[in-house]
Short mmCIF file of C-alpha atoms in Angstrom, two decimals:
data_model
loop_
_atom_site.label_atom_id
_atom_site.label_comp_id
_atom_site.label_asym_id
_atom_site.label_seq_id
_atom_site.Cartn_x
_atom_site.Cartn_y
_atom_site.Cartn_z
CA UNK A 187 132.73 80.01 94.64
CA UNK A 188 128.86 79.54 93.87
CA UNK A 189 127.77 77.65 90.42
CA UNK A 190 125.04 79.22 88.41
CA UNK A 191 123.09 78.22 86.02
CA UNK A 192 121.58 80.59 83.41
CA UNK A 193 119.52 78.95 80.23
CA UNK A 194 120.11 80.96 76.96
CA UNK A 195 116.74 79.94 74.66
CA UNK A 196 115.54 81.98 71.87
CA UNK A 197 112.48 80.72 69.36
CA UNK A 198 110.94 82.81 66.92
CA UNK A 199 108.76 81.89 63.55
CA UNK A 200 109.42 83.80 60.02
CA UNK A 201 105.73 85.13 58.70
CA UNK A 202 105.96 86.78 54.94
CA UNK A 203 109.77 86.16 54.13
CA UNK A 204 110.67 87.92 57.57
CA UNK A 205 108.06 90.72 57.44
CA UNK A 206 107.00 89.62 60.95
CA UNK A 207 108.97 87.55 63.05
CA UNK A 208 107.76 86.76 66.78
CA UNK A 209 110.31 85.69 69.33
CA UNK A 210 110.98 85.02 72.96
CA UNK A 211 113.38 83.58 74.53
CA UNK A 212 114.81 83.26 78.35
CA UNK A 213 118.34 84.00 79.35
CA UNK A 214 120.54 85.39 82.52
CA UNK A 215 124.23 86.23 82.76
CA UNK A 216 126.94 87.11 85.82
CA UNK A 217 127.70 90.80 85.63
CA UNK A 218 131.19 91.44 86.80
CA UNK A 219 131.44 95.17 88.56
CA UNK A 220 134.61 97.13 89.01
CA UNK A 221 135.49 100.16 89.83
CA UNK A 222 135.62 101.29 86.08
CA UNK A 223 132.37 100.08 85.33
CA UNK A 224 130.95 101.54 88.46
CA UNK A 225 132.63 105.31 87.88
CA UNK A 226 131.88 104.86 84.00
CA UNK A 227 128.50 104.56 85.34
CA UNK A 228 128.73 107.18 87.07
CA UNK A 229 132.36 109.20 87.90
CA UNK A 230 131.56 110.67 91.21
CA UNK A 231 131.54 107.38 92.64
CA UNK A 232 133.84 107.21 95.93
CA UNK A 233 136.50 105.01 95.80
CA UNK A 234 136.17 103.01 98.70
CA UNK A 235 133.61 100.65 97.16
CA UNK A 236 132.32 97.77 98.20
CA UNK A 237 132.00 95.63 94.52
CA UNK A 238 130.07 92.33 94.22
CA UNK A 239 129.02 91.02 91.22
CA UNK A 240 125.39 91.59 89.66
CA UNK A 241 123.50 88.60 89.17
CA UNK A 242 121.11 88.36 86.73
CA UNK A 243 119.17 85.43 87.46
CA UNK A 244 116.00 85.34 84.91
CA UNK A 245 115.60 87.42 81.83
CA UNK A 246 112.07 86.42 80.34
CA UNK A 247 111.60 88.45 77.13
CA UNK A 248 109.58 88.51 73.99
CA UNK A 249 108.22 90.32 71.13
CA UNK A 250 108.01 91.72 67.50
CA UNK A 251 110.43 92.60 64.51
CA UNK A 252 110.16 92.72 61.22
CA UNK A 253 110.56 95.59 57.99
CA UNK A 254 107.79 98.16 56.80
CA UNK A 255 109.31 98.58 53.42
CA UNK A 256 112.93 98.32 51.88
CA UNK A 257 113.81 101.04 54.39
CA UNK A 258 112.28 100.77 57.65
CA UNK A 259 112.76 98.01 60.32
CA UNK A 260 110.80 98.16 63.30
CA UNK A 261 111.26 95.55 66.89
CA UNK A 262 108.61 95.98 69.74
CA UNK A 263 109.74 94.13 73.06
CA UNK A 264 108.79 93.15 76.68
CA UNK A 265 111.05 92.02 79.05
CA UNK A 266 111.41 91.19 82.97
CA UNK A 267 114.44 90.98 84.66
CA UNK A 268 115.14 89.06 88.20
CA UNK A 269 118.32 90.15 89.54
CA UNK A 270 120.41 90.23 92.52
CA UNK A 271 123.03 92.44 94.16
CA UNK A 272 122.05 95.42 91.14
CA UNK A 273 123.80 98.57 91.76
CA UNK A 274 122.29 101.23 93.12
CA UNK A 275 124.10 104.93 94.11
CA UNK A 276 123.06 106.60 96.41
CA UNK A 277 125.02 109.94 97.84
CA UNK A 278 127.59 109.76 100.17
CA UNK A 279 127.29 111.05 103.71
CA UNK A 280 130.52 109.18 105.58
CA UNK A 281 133.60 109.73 103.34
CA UNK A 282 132.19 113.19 101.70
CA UNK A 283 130.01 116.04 102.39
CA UNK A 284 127.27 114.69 100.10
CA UNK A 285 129.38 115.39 96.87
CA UNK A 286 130.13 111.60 96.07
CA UNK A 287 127.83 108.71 95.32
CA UNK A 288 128.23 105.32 97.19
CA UNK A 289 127.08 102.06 96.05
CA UNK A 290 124.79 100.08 97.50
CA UNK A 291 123.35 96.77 95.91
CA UNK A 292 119.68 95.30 95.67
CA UNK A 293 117.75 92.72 94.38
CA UNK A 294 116.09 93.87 91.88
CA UNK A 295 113.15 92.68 89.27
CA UNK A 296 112.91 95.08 86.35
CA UNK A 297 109.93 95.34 83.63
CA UNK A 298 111.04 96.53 80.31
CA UNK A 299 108.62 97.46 77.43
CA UNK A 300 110.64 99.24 74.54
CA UNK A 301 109.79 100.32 70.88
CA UNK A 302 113.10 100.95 68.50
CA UNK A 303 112.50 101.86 64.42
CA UNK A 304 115.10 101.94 62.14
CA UNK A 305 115.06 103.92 59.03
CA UNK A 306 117.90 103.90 56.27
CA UNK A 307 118.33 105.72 52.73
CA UNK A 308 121.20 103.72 51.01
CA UNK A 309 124.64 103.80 53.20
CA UNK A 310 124.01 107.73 53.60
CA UNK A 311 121.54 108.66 55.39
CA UNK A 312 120.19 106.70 58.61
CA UNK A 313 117.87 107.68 61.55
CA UNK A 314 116.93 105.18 64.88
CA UNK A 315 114.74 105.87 67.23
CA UNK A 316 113.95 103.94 70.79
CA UNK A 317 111.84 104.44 73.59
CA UNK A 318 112.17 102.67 76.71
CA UNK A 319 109.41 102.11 79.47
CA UNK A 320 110.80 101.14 82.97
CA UNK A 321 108.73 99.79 86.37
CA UNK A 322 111.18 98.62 88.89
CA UNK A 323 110.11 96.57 91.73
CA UNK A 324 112.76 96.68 95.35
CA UNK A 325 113.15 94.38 97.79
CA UNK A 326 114.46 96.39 100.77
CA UNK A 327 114.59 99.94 99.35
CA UNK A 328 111.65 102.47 98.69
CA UNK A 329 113.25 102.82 95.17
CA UNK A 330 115.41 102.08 92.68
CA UNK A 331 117.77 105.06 93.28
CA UNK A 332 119.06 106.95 90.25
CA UNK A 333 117.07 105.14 87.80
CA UNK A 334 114.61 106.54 84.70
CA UNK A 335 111.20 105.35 84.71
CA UNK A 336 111.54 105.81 80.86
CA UNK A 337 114.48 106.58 77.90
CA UNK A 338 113.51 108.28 74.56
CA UNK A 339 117.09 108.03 72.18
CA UNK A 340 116.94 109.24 68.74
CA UNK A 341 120.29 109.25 65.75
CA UNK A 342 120.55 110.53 62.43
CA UNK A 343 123.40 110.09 61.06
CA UNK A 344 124.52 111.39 57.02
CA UNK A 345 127.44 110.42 55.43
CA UNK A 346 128.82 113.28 53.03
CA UNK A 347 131.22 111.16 49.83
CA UNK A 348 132.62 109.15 52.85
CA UNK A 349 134.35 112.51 53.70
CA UNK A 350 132.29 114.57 55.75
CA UNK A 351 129.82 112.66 58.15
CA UNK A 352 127.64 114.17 60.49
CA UNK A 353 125.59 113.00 63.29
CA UNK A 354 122.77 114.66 65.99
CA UNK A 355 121.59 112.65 69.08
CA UNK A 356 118.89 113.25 70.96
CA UNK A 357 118.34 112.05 74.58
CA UNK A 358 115.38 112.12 76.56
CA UNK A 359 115.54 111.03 80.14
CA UNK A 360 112.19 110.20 82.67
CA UNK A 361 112.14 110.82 86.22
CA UNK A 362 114.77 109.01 88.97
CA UNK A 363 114.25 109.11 92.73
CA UNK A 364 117.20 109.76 94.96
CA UNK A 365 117.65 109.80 98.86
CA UNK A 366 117.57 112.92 100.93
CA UNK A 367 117.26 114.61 104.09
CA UNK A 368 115.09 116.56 105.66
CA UNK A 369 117.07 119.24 105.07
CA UNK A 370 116.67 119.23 101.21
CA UNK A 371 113.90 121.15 100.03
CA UNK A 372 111.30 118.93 97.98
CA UNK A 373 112.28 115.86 100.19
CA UNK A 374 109.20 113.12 100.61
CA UNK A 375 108.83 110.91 103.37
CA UNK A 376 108.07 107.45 103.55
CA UNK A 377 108.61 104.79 105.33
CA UNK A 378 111.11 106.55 107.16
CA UNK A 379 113.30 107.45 104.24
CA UNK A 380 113.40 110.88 102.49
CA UNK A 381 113.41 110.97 99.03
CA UNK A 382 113.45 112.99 96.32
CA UNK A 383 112.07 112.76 92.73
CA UNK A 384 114.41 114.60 89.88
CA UNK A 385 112.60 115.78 86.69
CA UNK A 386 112.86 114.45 83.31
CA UNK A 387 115.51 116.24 80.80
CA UNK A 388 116.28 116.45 77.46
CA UNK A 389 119.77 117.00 75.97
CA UNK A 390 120.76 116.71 72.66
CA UNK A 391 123.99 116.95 71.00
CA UNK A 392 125.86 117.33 67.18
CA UNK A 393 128.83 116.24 65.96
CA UNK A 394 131.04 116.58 62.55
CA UNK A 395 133.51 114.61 61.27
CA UNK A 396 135.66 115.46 58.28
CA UNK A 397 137.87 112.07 57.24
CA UNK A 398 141.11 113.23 54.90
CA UNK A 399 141.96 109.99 53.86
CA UNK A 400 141.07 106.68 55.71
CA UNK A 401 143.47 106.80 58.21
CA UNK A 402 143.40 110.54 59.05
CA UNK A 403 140.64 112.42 60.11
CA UNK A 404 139.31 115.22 62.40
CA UNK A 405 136.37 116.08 64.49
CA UNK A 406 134.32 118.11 66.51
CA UNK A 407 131.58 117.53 68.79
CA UNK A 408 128.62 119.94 70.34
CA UNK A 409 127.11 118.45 73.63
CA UNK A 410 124.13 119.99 75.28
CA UNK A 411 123.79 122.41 72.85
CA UNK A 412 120.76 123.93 74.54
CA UNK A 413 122.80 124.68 77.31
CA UNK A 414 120.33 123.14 79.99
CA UNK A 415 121.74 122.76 83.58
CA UNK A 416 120.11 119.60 84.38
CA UNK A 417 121.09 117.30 87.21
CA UNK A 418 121.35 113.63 85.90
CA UNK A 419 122.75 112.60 89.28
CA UNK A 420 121.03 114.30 92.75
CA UNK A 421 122.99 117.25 93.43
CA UNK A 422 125.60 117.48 90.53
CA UNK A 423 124.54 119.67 88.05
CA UNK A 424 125.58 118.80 84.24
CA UNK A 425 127.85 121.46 82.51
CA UNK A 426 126.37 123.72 79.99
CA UNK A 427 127.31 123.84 76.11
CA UNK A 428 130.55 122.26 75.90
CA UNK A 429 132.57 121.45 72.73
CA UNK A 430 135.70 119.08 71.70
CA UNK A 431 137.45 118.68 68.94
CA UNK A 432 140.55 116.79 68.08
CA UNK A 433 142.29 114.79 65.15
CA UNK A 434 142.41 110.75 64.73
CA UNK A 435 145.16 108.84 63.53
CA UNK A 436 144.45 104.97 62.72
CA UNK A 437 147.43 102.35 61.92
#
């Protein structure tokens, strides 16, 4: 067993009854991996793993929030991360023909500069949006497999009478690298490694829910309802329009 240390420090100073508040602060945390928070991550992962914990060493961060009016919120940030052993997937070529990811882990420093504003008419009606701007900086590998360079994420959510509530998402996803072969067409070299850059998507989904009483309810959800066959992961297409529904029952 190793002992860590991680400080947890947060200041920030109220300016025009909490208009504008400042902050930054400096904290780090042990992430413990398993192989449900790996495959959650992502599900093709193989499942001869090797898992070691995440490490997140330094987590320097520091920013902006406040309110515009009665209504809208608003908190601007900048972050950097030092990690070590961060997961990275990369696809399987010993225990699969290429159609599983394995996991590989790196040491890691992340910068983080994100925007989130929060609107909100009464209980009823809400809408957040947050953008997320990513530069990752490696240690050993060209890249940071498999992830975005940035994350647009967008909510509105509208609550009928507490009966029928409905809610759209919108997701917006930058650019990730992946490794390849020379074999796949697009492939870059460098440095020895191939590599290949996937484009950024946009997906967007809608979902009703009609509650009967407070315990009983039902649903129904719309994802991808443009129907895009994107590839999130390298070589595993997303499914098209797909739709769920089903009935909740709370004690």
């Amino acid at each position: 067993s190793l002992f860590h240390f991680y400080p947890d420090i947060e200041a920030r100073y109220r300016l025009f009854n909490d208009v504008f508040v400042p902050y930054a602060g400096i904290t780090g945390k042990k992430i413990r991996n398993s192989y449900r928070s790996l495959t959650d991550e992502n599900p093709f992962t193989i499942s001869s793993v090797l898992l070691n914990n995440t490490n997140n060493k330094l987590n320097l961060y520091g920013g902006f929030r406040g309110t515009l009016s009665s209504n809208v919120s608003f908190n601007t940030a900048v972050s950097f991360l030092k990690t070590a052993n961060s997961v990275l997937f990369v696809n399987d070529t010993l225990y699969s023909v290429r159609n599983r990811f394995n996991v590989i882990y790196e040491n890691l420093d992340i910068l983080n500069v994100s925007a989130q504003l929060h609107w909100q008419k009464t209980e009823k009606i809400k809408l957040l949006l947050r953008g997320d701007y990513f530069r990752y900086y490696t240690l050993e590998e060209e890249k940071a497999w498999g992830m975005p360079d940035f994350k647009v994420t967008g909510s509105f959510i509208y609550d009928m009478y507490d009966k029928i509530i409905v809610r759209a998402d919108l997701f917006v996803t930058g650019s990730r690298w992946f490794r390849a072969t020379q074999a796949d067409e697009g492939a870059e070299l460098k440095n020895s490694t191939y590599m290949i850059k996937l484009k950024p998507f946009a997906d967007m989904n809608l979902g009703v829910e009609y509650r009967y009483t407070k315990r009983i309810s039902a649903f129904i959800n719309f994802n991808n309802i443009a129907s895009k066959r994107y590839q999130y992961w390298y070589r595993f297409p997303v499914q098209g329009i797909n739709i769920l529904g089903g009935l909740t029952y709370s004690f």
